[in-house]
Structure formats: structure tokens, C-alpha cells
Coordinates of C-alpha atoms and ligand atoms in Angstrom, one line a residue:
X115 CA 25.5 2.2 11.8
X116 CA 24.4 5.0 15.0
X117 CA 20.9 6.1 14.0
X118 CA 21.5 9.4 12.2
X119 CA 17.6 10.8 12.7
X120 CA 17.6 13.7 14.5
X121 CA 15.4 13.2 18.3
X122 CA 12.3 14.7 17.5
X123 CA 12.5 12.9 13.9
X124 CA 12.7 9.6 15.3
X125 CA 9.2 9.5 17.2
X126 CA 7.6 7.4 15.2
X127 CA 10.2 4.6 15.3
X128 CA 10.9 5.4 19.2
X129 CA 6.5 4.8 19.6
X130 CA 6.9 1.4 18.0
X131 CA 9.8 0.6 19.9
X132 CA 7.7 1.9 23.3
X133 CA 4.8 -0.1 22.3
X134 CA 6.6 -3.6 21.2
X135 CA 7.6 -3.1 24.9
X136 CA 4.8 -2.1 26.8
X137 CA 2.2 -3.5 24.7
X138 CA 0.1 -0.1 24.5
X139 CA 1.0 3.5 24.9
X140 CA 0.2 4.8 28.5
X141 CA -0.2 8.6 28.9
X142 CA 2.9 8.7 31.1
X143 CA 5.0 6.6 28.5
X144 CA 3.9 9.4 26.1
X145 CA 4.8 12.3 28.4
X146 CA 8.1 10.6 28.9
X147 CA 8.7 10.6 25.3
X148 CA 8.0 14.1 24.7
X149 CA 10.3 15.6 27.5
X150 CA 12.9 13.4 26.3
X151 CA 12.3 14.7 22.6
X152 CA 11.7 18.0 23.5
X153 CA 8.1 17.6 21.8
X154 CA 4.6 19.0 23.5
X155 CA 2.8 16.2 25.0
X156 CA -0.2 17.4 22.6
X157 CA 2.2 16.8 19.5
X158 CA 3.3 13.1 20.7
X159 CA -0.6 12.1 21.2
X160 CA -1.4 13.8 17.8
X161 CA 1.2 11.4 16.0
X162 CA 0.5 8.3 18.1
X163 CA -3.4 8.9 17.4
X164 CA -3.0 9.0 13.6
X165 CA -1.4 5.4 12.7
X166 CA -3.6 2.3 13.5
X167 CA -0.8 0.1 14.9
X168 CA -0.3 2.3 18.1
X169 CA -2.6 1.6 20.9
X170 CA -3.5 4.7 22.8
X171 CA -6.0 2.1 24.8
X172 CA -4.8 -0.9 26.4
X173 CA -5.3 -4.2 24.1
X174 CA -5.0 -7.5 24.3
X175 CA -1.4 -9.7 25.1
X176 CA -2.1 -11.4 22.0
X177 CA -3.2 -8.3 19.7
X178 CA -4.9 -10.5 16.5
X179 CA -5.6 -8.3 13.1
X180 CA -6.8 -10.2 10.5
X181 CA -6.7 -8.8 6.9
X182 CA -9.5 -7.8 5.3
X183 CA -8.7 -7.3 1.8
X184 CA -11.4 -8.7 -0.8
X185 CA -9.4 -11.8 -1.3
X186 CA -9.0 -12.6 2.3
X187 CA -12.8 -12.3 2.0
X188 CA -13.5 -14.6 -0.8
X189 CA -10.8 -17.2 1.0
X190 CA -13.0 -17.2 4.2
X191 CA -11.6 -14.6 6.4
X192 CA -14.7 -13.7 7.7
X193 CA -16.2 -16.9 9.0
X194 CA -12.5 -17.7 10.3
X195 CA -12.6 -14.7 12.2
X196 CA -15.9 -15.3 13.6
X197 CA -14.9 -18.9 14.8
X198 CA -11.8 -17.4 16.6
X199 CA -13.4 -14.8 18.5
X200 CA -16.4 -17.3 19.5
X201 CA -13.7 -19.7 21.0
X202 CA -12.1 -17.1 22.8
X203 CA -15.3 -15.6 24.0
X204 CA -14.3 -12.1 22.3
X205 CA -15.9 -9.2 20.5
X206 CA -14.2 -7.9 17.2
X207 CA -12.1 -4.8 18.3
X208 CA -12.9 -5.3 22.1
X209 CA -10.3 -6.1 24.6
X210 CA -11.3 -9.5 26.5
X211 CA -12.1 -8.9 29.8
X212 CA -8.7 -10.5 31.3
X213 CA -6.8 -8.1 29.0
X214 CA -5.5 -11.2 27.5
X215 CA -6.5 -11.0 23.6
X216 CA -7.9 -8.7 21.1
X217 CA -9.3 -9.2 17.9
X218 CA -9.5 -7.0 15.1
X219 CA -9.3 -6.6 11.0
X220 CA -6.3 -4.6 9.4
X221 CA -6.3 -3.6 5.9
X222 CA -4.9 -5.6 3.1
X223 CA -1.6 -7.2 4.7
X224 CA -0.1 -8.1 1.6
X225 CA 0.0 -11.6 1.7
X226 CA -3.3 -12.0 -1.2
X227 CA -1.3 -15.0 -2.4
X228 CA -1.3 -17.1 0.3
X229 CA -3.9 -15.8 2.3
X230 CA -6.3 -15.7 4.8
X231 CA -3.3 -13.8 6.9
X232 CA -3.6 -12.2 9.9
X233 CA -1.0 -10.4 11.9
X234 CA -0.2 -11.2 15.3
X235 CA 1.1 -8.6 18.0
X236 CA 2.0 -6.5 14.5
X237 CA 5.0 -8.5 14.2
X238 CA 4.0 -12.0 12.9
X239 CA 2.4 -13.1 10.1
X240 CA 0.4 -16.5 9.9
X241 CA -0.4 -17.4 6.2
X242 CA -3.0 -20.1 4.5
X243 CA -5.3 -20.0 7.6
X244 CA -8.1 -22.4 7.9
X245 CA -10.2 -23.9 10.6
X246 CA -7.7 -26.1 11.8
X247 CA -5.3 -23.4 12.4
X248 CA -8.0 -21.4 13.9
X249 CA -8.7 -23.5 16.3
X250 CA -5.2 -24.6 17.4
X251 CA -4.6 -20.7 17.6
X252 CA -7.5 -20.2 20.0
X253 CA -5.6 -23.1 22.2
X254 CA -2.2 -21.6 22.4
X255 CA -3.6 -18.2 23.4
X256 CA -5.6 -19.8 26.3
X257 CA -2.7 -21.8 27.5
X258 CA -0.8 -18.3 27.1
X259 CA 2.2 -20.1 24.6
X260 CA 4.4 -17.0 23.1
X261 CA 3.9 -16.7 19.3
X262 CA 7.3 -16.9 18.8
X263 CA 6.9 -20.7 19.6
X264 CA 3.9 -21.3 17.7
X265 CA 4.3 -23.6 14.3
X266 CA 7.1 -21.5 12.3
X267 CA 5.3 -23.8 9.3
X268 CA 2.5 -21.1 9.8
X269 CA 4.7 -18.0 9.8
X270 CA 6.1 -19.5 6.1
X271 CA 5.8 -17.0 3.2
X272 CA 6.5 -18.2 0.1
X273 CA 7.4 -16.4 -3.0
X274 CA 5.6 -17.8 -5.7
X275 CA 7.4 -16.5 -8.3
X276 CA 5.7 -17.7 -11.3
X277 CA 6.9 -15.8 -14.3
X278 CA 10.4 -14.0 -14.3
X279 CA 11.5 -11.7 -17.0
X280 CA 14.6 -9.8 -16.9
X281 CA 14.1 -8.6 -12.9
X282 CA 13.6 -12.1 -11.7
X283 CA 14.9 -13.8 -13.6
X284 CA 18.5 -12.6 -13.7
X285 CA 21.4 -11.8 -11.2
X286 CA 23.5 -8.7 -10.8
X287 CA 26.2 -9.1 -8.5
X288 CA 26.4 -6.8 -5.7
X289 CA 28.3 -3.7 -6.6
X290 CA 28.6 -4.3 -10.1
X291 CA 25.7 -1.7 -11.3
X292 CA 27.3 0.6 -8.9
X293 CA 30.6 0.1 -10.8
X294 CA 29.1 0.7 -13.9
X295 CA 27.2 4.1 -12.7
X296 CA 30.6 5.5 -11.4
X297 CA 32.0 4.5 -14.9
X298 CA 29.1 6.6 -16.3
X299 CA 29.4 9.6 -13.8
X300 CA 26.5 11.2 -12.2
X301 CA 25.1 13.1 -15.0
X302 CA 26.1 10.2 -17.3
X303 CA 24.0 7.8 -14.9
X304 CA 21.0 10.4 -15.3
X305 CA 21.0 10.4 -18.9
X306 CA 21.3 6.7 -19.1
X307 CA 18.0 6.3 -17.2
X308 CA 16.6 9.2 -19.0
X309 CA 17.3 7.6 -22.4
X310 CA 15.9 4.2 -21.1
X311 CA 12.5 6.3 -20.5
X312 CA 12.2 4.1 -17.5
X313 CA 8.5 5.4 -15.4
X314 CA 8.2 5.1 -11.7
X315 CA 6.8 1.9 -10.8
X316 CA 4.8 3.3 -8.3
X317 CA 1.8 4.2 -9.7
X318 CA 2.3 7.8 -11.4
X319 CA 4.8 6.8 -13.8
X320 CA 6.3 9.9 -13.6
X321 CA 9.7 9.5 -15.9
X322 CA 12.5 8.6 -12.9
X323 CA 15.4 10.0 -15.0
X324 CA 14.1 14.1 -14.7
X325 CA 13.2 13.4 -11.1
X326 CA 17.1 12.4 -10.3
X327 CA 18.1 15.1 -12.7
X328 CA 15.3 17.8 -10.9
X329 CA 16.4 16.6 -7.3
X330 CA 20.3 16.9 -8.4
X331 CA 19.6 20.6 -9.5
X332 CA 17.3 21.8 -6.7
X333 CA 19.3 24.4 -4.3
X334 CA 20.5 22.9 -1.1
X335 CA 23.3 20.5 -0.5
X336 CA 21.8 17.7 1.8
X337 CA 20.1 15.2 -0.5
X338 CA 18.0 12.2 0.8
X339 CA 17.0 9.0 -1.4
X340 CA 14.1 7.2 0.0
X341 CA 12.9 3.5 -1.3
X342 CA 8.9 3.8 -0.9
X343 CA 8.2 0.5 0.3
X344 CA 4.8 1.0 1.9
X345 CA 3.1 -0.9 -0.5
X346 CA -0.4 -0.5 1.1
X347 CA -2.8 -0.7 -2.2
X348 CA -5.1 -3.7 -1.4
X349 CA -4.0 -6.8 -3.6
X350 CA -0.2 -5.5 -3.8
X351 CA 2.6 -7.6 -3.0
X352 CA 5.5 -7.5 -5.5
X353 CA 7.7 -5.5 -3.1
X354 CA 7.4 -7.9 -0.4
X355 CA 9.1 -10.5 -2.7
X356 CA 11.5 -8.0 -4.3
X357 CA 12.7 -7.2 -0.6
X358 CA 12.4 -10.9 0.4
X359 CA 14.7 -12.0 -2.5
X360 CA 16.1 -9.4 -3.9
X361 CA 17.3 -6.9 -1.4
X362 CA 20.7 -6.4 -2.4
X363 CA 19.4 -5.3 -6.0
X364 CA 16.9 -2.4 -4.3
X365 CA 20.0 -1.3 -2.2
X366 CA 22.1 -1.1 -5.0
X367 CA 19.9 1.0 -7.3
X368 CA 19.0 3.4 -4.0
X369 CA 23.4 3.4 -4.2
X370 CA 23.2 4.1 -8.1
X371 CA 20.4 7.0 -7.1
X372 CA 22.7 8.5 -4.2
X373 CA 25.8 9.1 -6.7
X374 CA 23.6 10.5 -9.4
X375 CA 21.7 13.0 -7.2
X376 CA 24.6 13.6 -5.0
X377 CA 22.9 12.2 -1.6
X378 CA 24.5 11.1 1.6
X379 CA 21.3 9.7 3.2
X380 CA 18.9 7.3 2.5
X381 CA 15.8 5.9 3.7
X382 CA 13.8 2.3 3.4
X383 CA 9.8 3.5 4.3
X384 CA 9.0 -0.2 5.1
X385 CA 5.4 -1.1 5.8
X386 CA 4.8 -2.2 9.1
X387 CA 3.1 -5.0 7.9
X388 CA 6.7 -6.5 7.0
X389 CA 8.3 -6.2 10.3
X390 CA 9.1 -9.5 9.5
X391 CA 11.5 -8.8 7.0
X392 CA 13.1 -5.7 9.0
X393 CA 16.0 -8.1 10.5
X394 CA 16.8 -9.7 7.2
X395 CA 16.8 -6.5 5.4
X396 CA 19.1 -5.5 8.2
X397 CA 21.7 -8.4 7.8
X398 CA 22.0 -7.4 4.4
X399 CA 22.7 -3.7 4.7
X400 CA 25.1 -4.8 7.1
X401 CA 26.8 -7.0 4.7
X402 CA 27.1 -4.1 2.0
X403 CA 28.6 -2.0 4.2
X404 CA 31.5 -4.2 5.0
X405 CA 31.9 -4.7 1.5
X406 CA 32.2 -1.3 0.9
X407 CA 29.2 -0.9 -1.3
X408 CA 27.6 1.7 1.8
X409 CA 28.9 4.1 3.9
X410 CA 32.0 6.1 3.7
X411 CA 34.3 6.0 0.0
X412 CA 31.8 3.9 -1.8
X413 CA 33.7 1.1 -3.8
X414 CA 37.0 3.2 -2.9
X415 CA 35.4 6.4 -4.1
X416 CA 36.8 9.5 -2.1
X417 CA 33.5 11.4 -0.9
X418 CA 31.0 8.9 -1.8
X419 CA 29.2 8.7 1.4
X420 CA 25.9 7.0 1.7
X421 CA 24.2 4.6 4.3
X422 CA 20.7 3.6 4.5
X423 CA 18.1 3.7 7.4
X424 CA 15.2 1.4 7.5
X425 CA 12.0 3.3 8.7
X426 CA 8.8 1.3 9.9
X427 CA 5.3 2.3 9.1
X428 CA 2.9 2.2 11.2
X429 CA -0.5 0.7 9.3
X430 CA -1.2 3.8 7.6
X431 CA -2.1 3.2 3.8
X432 CA -2.0 7.1 3.5
X433 CA 1.5 7.0 4.0
X434 CA 2.6 5.5 0.5
X435 CA 1.5 8.8 -1.1
X436 CA 5.4 10.2 -0.8
X437 CA 4.6 13.7 0.6
X438 CA 2.6 11.9 4.1
X439 CA 5.7 9.3 3.8
X440 CA 7.9 11.9 4.3
X441 CA 6.2 13.8 7.1
X442 CA 6.1 9.7 9.3
X443 CA 9.6 9.8 8.2
X444 CA 10.3 13.5 10.2
X445 CA 8.6 12.0 12.8
X446 CA 5.1 13.0 12.1
X447 CA 1.2 12.4 11.5
X448 CA 1.3 11.2 7.7
X449 CA -0.8 14.0 6.4
X450 CA -0.4 14.7 2.7
X451 CA 1.6 17.8 1.7
X452 CA 0.5 21.0 -0.3
X453 CA 2.3 20.7 -3.2
X454 CA 4.3 22.5 -5.0
X455 CA 6.7 22.1 -3.6
X456 CA 7.3 19.0 -4.5
X457 CA 9.6 16.4 -2.8
X458 CA 12.6 16.6 -5.4
X459 CA 13.3 20.4 -4.3
X460 CA 11.5 20.6 -0.8
X461 CA 11.6 16.9 0.8
X462 CA 12.7 14.9 4.3
X463 CA 13.4 18.5 6.6
X464 CA 13.6 20.6 3.3
X465 CA 16.3 19.0 1.5
X466 CA 15.7 17.4 -2.1
X467 CA 14.7 14.1 -1.5
X468 CA 13.5 11.7 -4.7
X469 CA 11.2 9.1 -3.5
X470 CA 11.0 6.3 -5.9
X471 CA 9.4 2.8 -5.5
X472 CA 11.1 -0.4 -4.6
X473 CA 11.0 -2.0 -8.4
X474 CA 12.1 1.4 -10.0
X475 CA 15.4 1.3 -8.0
X476 CA 15.5 -2.5 -9.0
X477 CA 15.2 -1.1 -12.6
X478 CA 17.4 1.4 -12.4
X479 CA 20.4 -1.0 -11.5
X480 CA 19.8 -3.5 -14.5
X481 CA 19.7 0.0 -16.8
X482 CA 22.7 1.6 -15.4
X483 CA 25.0 -1.8 -15.9
X484 CA 23.2 -3.1 -19.2
X485 CA 22.4 0.5 -20.6
X486 CA 19.4 2.2 -22.0
X487 CA 19.3 0.7 -25.0
X488 CA 18.5 -2.8 -23.9
X489 CA 15.8 -1.3 -21.5
X490 CA 14.2 1.0 -24.4
X491 CA 13.9 -2.4 -26.4
X492 CA 11.9 -4.4 -24.0
X493 CA 7.7 -3.3 -23.8
X494 CA 6.4 -0.2 -25.6
X495 CA 7.8 2.5 -26.8
X496 CA 5.8 4.9 -24.0
X497 CA 6.5 2.1 -21.5
X498 CA 9.5 0.6 -21.7
X499 CA 10.5 -2.2 -19.9
X500 CA 9.1 -4.7 -18.2
X501 CA 6.4 -4.4 -14.8
X502 CA 6.1 -7.1 -11.9
X503 CA 2.4 -7.8 -11.5
X504 CA 1.2 -9.6 -7.9
X505 CA -2.0 -11.8 -9.5
X506 CA -4.6 -12.9 -6.6
X507 CA -8.5 -14.0 -6.7
X508 CA -10.0 -16.8 -8.3
X509 CA -7.1 -18.5 -10.5
X510 CA -5.4 -21.7 -9.9
X511 CA -1.4 -20.1 -9.6
X512 CA -1.9 -16.9 -7.3
X513 CA 1.6 -15.1 -7.2
X514 CA 4.4 -12.5 -9.1
X515 CA 4.4 -12.4 -12.5
X516 CA 6.8 -10.5 -14.5
X517 CA 5.6 -9.4 -18.1
X518 CA 7.2 -6.8 -21.1
X519 CA 4.9 -3.9 -20.9
X520 CA 2.3 -4.1 -23.5
X521 CA 1.1 -7.6 -22.2
X522 CA -2.6 -8.4 -23.0
X523 CA -4.7 -8.9 -19.9
X524 CA -6.1 -12.4 -21.4
X525 CA -2.3 -13.7 -21.5
X526 CA -2.2 -13.2 -17.8
X527 CA -5.2 -14.7 -17.1
X528 CA -4.3 -17.7 -18.5
X529 CA -0.8 -17.9 -17.2
X530 CA -2.3 -17.9 -14.0
X531 CA -5.0 -20.4 -14.5
X532 CA -8.0 -17.9 -14.3
X533 CA -11.5 -19.7 -15.4
X534 CA -14.9 -18.2 -16.1
X535 CA -13.5 -14.8 -15.2
X536 CA -15.9 -12.0 -15.0
X537 CA -13.7 -8.9 -14.0
X538 CA -9.9 -8.0 -13.3
X539 CA -9.2 -5.1 -11.2
X540 CA -6.1 -3.8 -12.2
X541 CA -3.6 -1.8 -9.9
X542 CA -5.5 -2.0 -6.8
X543 CA -8.8 -0.4 -5.6
X544 CA -7.1 2.9 -6.8
X545 CA -6.7 1.5 -10.2
X546 CA -9.2 0.2 -13.0
X547 CA -11.8 -3.0 -13.0
X548 CA -12.4 -4.2 -16.8
X549 CA -14.9 -6.4 -17.5
X550 CA -14.7 -9.6 -20.0
X551 CA -15.1 -7.7 -22.9
X552 CA -12.0 -5.4 -22.2
X553 CA -9.2 -8.5 -21.5
X554 CA -7.7 -7.7 -24.7
X555 CA -6.3 -4.7 -23.7
X556 CA -3.1 -4.2 -22.7
X557 CA -0.9 -3.6 -19.5
X558 CA 0.9 -0.1 -20.5
X559 CA 0.8 3.7 -19.3
X560 CA -0.9 3.7 -23.3
X561 CA -3.7 1.8 -22.3
X562 CA -4.1 -0.1 -18.7
X563 CA -1.4 1.3 -16.3
X564 CA -0.9 -0.3 -13.1
X565 CA 1.1 -0.3 -9.9
X566 CA 0.9 -3.6 -10.1
X567 CA -1.8 -5.7 -8.5
X568 CA -4.2 -7.7 -10.8
X569 CA -6.9 -9.0 -8.6
X570 CA -9.3 -11.8 -10.6
X571 CA -13.0 -12.3 -9.7
X572 CA -14.6 -15.3 -11.4
X573 CA -18.4 -15.3 -12.4
X574 CA -19.4 -16.0 -8.7
X575 CA -18.5 -12.9 -7.5
X576 CA -20.7 -10.3 -6.8
X577 CA -19.1 -7.1 -8.2
X578 CA -20.9 -4.8 -5.8
X579 CA -19.6 -6.1 -2.9
X580 CA -16.5 -6.5 -4.5
X581 CA -16.9 -2.6 -4.9
X582 CA -18.2 -2.3 -1.0
X583 CA -15.0 -4.1 0.4
X584 CA -13.0 -1.5 -1.5
X585 CA -15.1 1.6 -0.2
X586 CA -14.7 0.4 3.4
X587 CA -10.5 0.5 2.5
X588 CA -11.0 4.0 1.4
X589 CA -13.4 5.1 4.2
X590 CA -10.9 3.4 7.0
X591 CA -7.8 4.9 5.6
X592 CA -8.7 8.6 4.4
X593 CA -6.3 10.2 6.9
X594 CA -9.4 12.9 7.6
X595 CA -7.5 16.3 6.8
X596 CA -9.8 17.2 4.1
X597 CA -13.8 17.3 4.4
X598 CA -14.6 15.6 0.9
X599 CA -12.8 12.4 1.8
X600 CA -12.9 12.1 5.3
X601 CA -16.9 12.6 4.8
X602 CA -17.3 11.7 1.2
X603 CA -15.9 8.2 1.9
X604 CA -18.0 7.5 4.8
X605 CA -21.2 8.5 3.0
X606 CA -20.2 6.2 0.0
X607 CA -20.0 3.4 2.7
X608 CA -23.3 4.3 4.1
X609 CA -25.0 4.3 0.9
X610 CA -23.6 1.0 0.0
X611 CA -24.6 -0.7 3.4
X612 CA -28.2 0.5 2.4
X613 CA -28.0 -0.9 -0.4
X614 CA -26.6 -4.1 1.0
X615 CA -29.2 -4.4 3.2
X616 CA -32.0 -4.0 0.9
X617 CA -33.3 -0.9 1.9
X618 CA -31.6 1.2 -1.2
X619 CA -33.7 2.3 -4.3
X620 CA -32.0 3.9 -7.9
X621 CA -31.9 7.1 -5.8
X622 CA -29.1 5.7 -3.7
X623 CA -26.9 4.7 -7.2
X624 CA -27.6 8.2 -8.0
X625 CA -26.2 10.0 -5.1
X626 CA -23.3 7.4 -5.4
X627 CA -22.5 8.9 -9.0
X628 CA -23.3 12.4 -7.6
X629 CA -20.5 11.6 -4.7
X630 CA -17.9 10.2 -7.2
X631 CA -17.8 13.4 -9.2
X632 CA -17.6 15.9 -5.8
X633 CA -15.0 13.7 -4.3
X634 CA -13.1 13.8 -7.6
X635 CA -11.8 17.3 -8.0
X636 CA -12.0 18.0 -4.4
X637 CA -9.6 16.4 -2.4
X638 CA -6.4 17.1 -1.1
X639 CA -4.4 14.1 -2.2
X640 CA -4.8 10.9 -4.7
X641 CA -6.4 8.8 -1.8
X642 CA -9.7 10.8 -2.0
X643 CA -9.2 11.2 -6.0
X644 CA -9.4 7.5 -6.4
X645 CA -11.6 6.3 -3.5
X646 CA -14.4 6.0 -5.9
X647 CA -12.9 4.7 -8.9
X648 CA -14.0 1.1 -8.0
X649 CA -17.5 2.1 -7.7
X650 CA -18.1 4.1 -11.1
X651 CA -16.4 1.1 -12.6
X652 CA -18.7 -1.3 -11.2
X653 CA -21.7 0.7 -11.4
X654 CA -20.6 1.3 -15.1
X655 CA -19.6 -2.3 -16.1
X656 CA -21.6 -4.3 -13.3
X657 CA -24.8 -2.6 -13.3
X658 CA -27.1 -5.9 -12.8
X659 CA -25.1 -6.5 -9.6
X660 CA -26.2 -3.3 -8.1
X661 CA -29.9 -3.4 -9.5
X662 CA -29.8 -6.9 -7.6
X663 CA -29.6 -5.1 -4.4
X664 CA -32.2 -2.1 -5.4
X665 CA -35.5 -2.3 -3.5
X666 CA -37.4 -0.2 -6.2
X667 CA -36.6 1.9 -9.4
X668 CA -37.9 5.0 -8.0
X669 CA -37.5 7.4 -4.8
X670 CA -39.2 5.6 -1.8
X671 CA -42.1 7.5 -0.5
X672 CA -40.6 9.8 2.3
X673 CA -37.5 10.9 0.6
X674 CA -36.2 14.1 1.3
X675 CA -34.6 15.5 -1.4
X676 CA -33.1 18.8 0.3
X677 CA -32.0 16.5 3.3
X678 CA -29.8 14.6 0.6
X679 CA -28.6 17.7 -0.8
X680 CA -27.5 19.5 2.4
X681 CA -25.9 16.4 3.3
X682 CA -23.6 16.3 0.1
X683 CA -23.2 20.2 0.2
X684 CA -22.0 19.6 3.5
X685 CA -20.0 16.9 2.7
X686 CA -18.0 18.7 -0.3
X687 CA -18.3 22.1 0.9
X688 CA -19.3 22.3 -2.3
X689 CA -22.6 24.9 -3.5
X690 CA -23.2 23.0 -6.3
X691 CA -23.6 19.3 -4.9
X692 CA -26.6 17.7 -6.0
X693 CA -27.3 20.0 -8.9
X694 CA -27.5 16.6 -10.8
X695 CA -29.6 15.2 -8.2
X696 CA -31.8 18.1 -8.1
X697 CA -32.5 17.9 -12.2
X698 CA -32.7 14.3 -12.0
X699 CA -35.5 14.7 -9.4
X700 CA -37.3 17.4 -11.4
Ligands
FMN1064 C1 -2.7 7.4 -1.5 C2 -1.4 7.0 -2.1 C3 -0.9 5.9 -1.8 C4 0.5 5.1 -2.1 N1 0.8 4.2 -2.1 C5 2.5 4.1 -2.9 C6 3.2 2.9 -2.1 O1 2.6 2.0 -1.3 N2 4.3 2.7 -2.9 C7 4.7 3.4 -4.0 O2 5.8 3.2 -4.6 N3 4.2 4.4 -4.4 C8 2.6 4.7 -4.0 N4 2.1 5.8 -4.1 C9 2.6 6.8 -5.2 C10 3.6 7.7 -4.3 O3 3.1 9.1 -4.0 C11 5.0 8.2 -5.3 O4 4.6 8.5 -6.4 C12 6.1 7.4 -5.5 O5 6.5 6.6 -4.7 C13 7.1 7.4 -6.8 O6 7.7 6.3 -7.0 P1 8.2 6.2 -9.0 O7 8.3 7.3 -9.4 O8 9.1 4.9 -8.6 O9 6.7 5.7 -9.1 C14 1.1 6.4 -3.6 C15 0.0 7.7 -3.7 C16 -1.0 7.7 -3.1 C17 -1.5 8.4 -3.8
SF4_1065 S1 -7.5 13.2 0.1 FE1 -8.2 11.7 1.9 S2 -6.5 10.7 2.6 FE2 -5.9 12.4 1.2 S3 -5.8 14.4 2.5 FE3 -7.5 14.3 2.2 S4 -8.5 13.4 4.1 FE4 -6.5 12.8 3.8

């Protein structure tokens, strides 16, 4: 299929291609791209510098990125990375003098059920790392063996489906849901989705039928359907498995949405870490075109034209936020937009755009085929149907579990073989941390909502270190657009590092509370708003973990309250910053 992207919008993809060819992005190359796309060089440089997978300085011909999620750490990634660096004589984040290799970390690569994991040259994944694999990898790099010739077994990615329910356990023939949608008509399809009370699986839980209706009704004649496959929330890997095992179903759901909304153009925004899935996804798309399930006159219906392009991300978690995702699709930096207007009215290139999660499209396809009553009969009244969970951490059987909404956390812990569990992080770092007294709670929008991650921590884990890893994640992924998030996330990391080094006092915990309050209402997008969630939960529920790191229970001698307050004010731009601190000091 010819690339439907107008040229400037293809910038991010062009940068990826250029880097895949040259290894990094030297200035003359950027200047060439700028000329070709009719863009100022400063714009091209600004976009390239935004994404972590683009390199404006030379990097090693072998670029190794260790996944650095908390579950990778629990599986020993830090010692393995130190070992690899020692064997290769390289410092983390610094290219070796001969230009052969660089080793660094990436946020979660979506392989938590089979970590520790690494990415090689942004293209190849290696799972289940251990000391032996690391030693062999060092030898292969020294011998300049291309990664494509390394053991295929190392790149094996298992689906690990442990519990299948109606989505993972049934089969839908390609075109079946689409035929049901055509029979219902666009309005009838939207009504069916509304009646099912399907809520988006990407986190916010917005009613999918309402979103499609708003998009259909929005002024404009070129509508767009986007599948959000950015899956950047640490601990989440269910979309990886849906795209691996059920790509047809995902594309079917997107095509049903296109029919209902009246869209001719579709995108899958695939996170860069899942680059290894690209060829097989393209092959499924091609098969669907040949079967008349994509392209012009789908299933013989005149005027029903729709096709899907896969757009690869480049290592920016914030691009999972729907408006940042759209900016990235347009070839720009992934800075979240000011909303309203919402994407359903003003999305990709100003066109009405519906952005939905991978799992949402799968559910929608089934609902259109089997009917809303069937779906609404599963789960709870406000959370209908099933939810797919990615379970990882301290359990015997990490992997994918599909449950009806309303299932209790304790049931999931038994099923995955968790023992002596101290805490469960539901929904990734942006979600909720539950302590043992809360394991009777239910996963649903009425109680504990989730985008699909469930990380298990047994009693040997230091919950302070868990919170510190999450804080590092948010500071690393803040896009830097607004001050409270950019500075606030860094200040949180600094405080936690101080506590970890044994130099902190109770005052530091107070400041952390304060930073949470200040950031909560003052940030531009959900990333900054959620950045302190793990901190708040763990301080409240696992206070002893923090106390163990406190140097003293009082303010340290020489503590300068004024300096602390002006730091908090500078961070947030709010004059009331630190009011709580002042009163507690008095
Ligand atoms: C920082 C941030 C990251 C997000 N990442 C994702 C993601 O990886 N996948 C996803 O489906 N939604 C993600 N979302 C939510 C999307 O903005 C959006 O709500 C979702 O794609 C809508 O799809 P749904 O209605 O099917 O849930 C993220 C939101 C924020 C604030
Ligand atoms: S809250 Fe953070 S991620 Fe969101 S726009 Fe502001 S700086 Fe960027």
C-alpha cells in the first residue's frame, strides 16, 4: 500500500528509517530531511531530540538497552548490566572509544513476564537474561557477530496466556464482526456498543459508544480511527499478546469502528519497543486487503473504504496520552495538547479522530457480533465484560490473565501462584498500590480501576525502593513541557535518593507529601498528575519502609526552611507552595 502520510507528518517515521540505516542522526542528515520535507532544520532537530530512541550523537554500532522496570530489577537486571559493562569495558550511557558498543537503560520494554529483558539496536528483543547469556552476548559483540545471527532462542517471546475468558478463549473468523456491523448499520453499531456499556481499556474508562458517536457527529468529512498500542505503562504487556495472537481481531475492531464512525483512514501507534512485531502485523494487514477486509469497497459495500497504517513510536511514554500520540502521528514532538477541543472533534490533522486501546477494539468486535446483552451480562453493572491483566513480579506464573470485571485481587493472587504477598500495584505506577488488608477489593471501575498491569511484591521487597523506581520512571519520561511536572518529578527523585543514601529525615517525607499536593492539580497532562500516586500510596501504607531510611525524626541541624520553600515555589509556580511545611515547622 502506498504511504498515505503527507510528507511533513512522516517525519518521525523518516527519522526512524534514517537512524536504522546510519545508526545515529548527524546534522547533515537532518538538514537533508528538513529540505526534503520542506521543514525548518530547527523543527527537525527539535523533533529528533524529543524521542529517546533517536540519537543526535554517535552511539555504538551495538546499542544495548536494558529494560529497567521494577520487575526487571527484582530479577537482577542491575547486576547483569554491570557485568556486561565490565566485560565490554564500557560505562553505562557512554559509547566505547572504538565506537562498537553502548549500554544504557530503557523504561519498561513490556516483557515483564519473561525478564530481565533487553533491546538490541532498537529492533531485537532478548528475554530471560542470565549471567550465561550476558557472557555470551559480550563475546558475540567482541567478535562483531550481527545480532540477527545470535541465538533465535534468546529472542523467543512467549505469550504466557494463563487464563482465557471470552476474549482470549473464543475465536472470531476474519470478517465475521464486520459483517454483523454492516447488517446493523453505522448508527445501529454505535447503539449496540452504547448498550453494552463498554468502557475504554486504556485507563480513563470513557464510554466507547459515546466516543464513537461524538466522532461520527463532529463536523468534518475525513474521520480517523487510531489504535493506541503504545503500552508504555510499566508492568503492562497485554496489548503485546493481543497484537501477537489476535492481530486480526484488533484490525477487525478498528474496521468496525471505521464503519460506525465513517472513517477512511486508520493508524496503529505501535510502541518502538514492539518493533519486532512490525513485519507480522504488516503481513496480517496485507492478508486482510487481499480478503477485501481492508481497502476500497470492503466486503463489497460501495463507499466503505478504509485502510490502516502502522506508525512506530520512538521511546516516549507520554506518547500514549492520546493528544501527544496524535502530535507524534503528525510527525511532531509528543507534547500533549491543550484540551478541549478533544480529538473526537479536532484530532489528527484537525480531523475528528477516535483513539482507542487495543483491547477496546477487540471487545468492540465481539460485542458487535454477539450483541450487547451478552457482554453486559458479564462483569458488574458499571464495568461490563472482562478485563485482560498482565501479571508480573513475585509469583510463580507471570503472564496474561483475563477475568470478568469484579474479580477480587485475592483470587488473582492465588491463580498466579503469589505467596507471602506484601503489596500489589494495580494499573502500573500511575495506578493504585494495595496492601494485604485490601486484597479483598475488586478490580472494576467502581472499586479498583486498572489499565491492565498487576505487579506483585512479596514481603522481602522494600516498598520504598519500589516507589523510588516509579519516581525515576516519571522523571525520566516527563516531556518537560510544564514546570510543575518537569521540576517536581526531579525533586521527588532527589528526595528519595537522599533518603536511600541514609541522609534523609522526616522533613524529607513532609516535602514529598507537599510536592504530591502541588503537582496533583497543576500539571498539563495525566503523566504529571499521576506521578506521585505511588509515593502517596506507599508513604500512607508502608510507612515503616520509609522510616527505615530516615536519619532522624526531626529536622536536621542547619535545615533551611526558606530555601526549601523557594525550591517548591520555583518548581510549581504557586505561591501557596509549602504552606503546609511552614505550619508544620512552626
Ligand atoms: C501519560 C499517559 C500515557 C498513556 N498511555 C496509554 C497507552 O499506552 N495505551 C492506551 O491505550 N492509553 C494510554 N493512555 C490513555 C489515552 O490517553 C486514552 O485515554 C486511551 O488511548 C483511550 O482509549 P480507550 O478509550 O480505549 O481507553 C495514556 C494516558 C496518559 C495520560
Ligand atoms: S504533565 Fe509532564 S508529561 Fe504532561 S505535559 Fe506536563 S511535563 Fe509533559
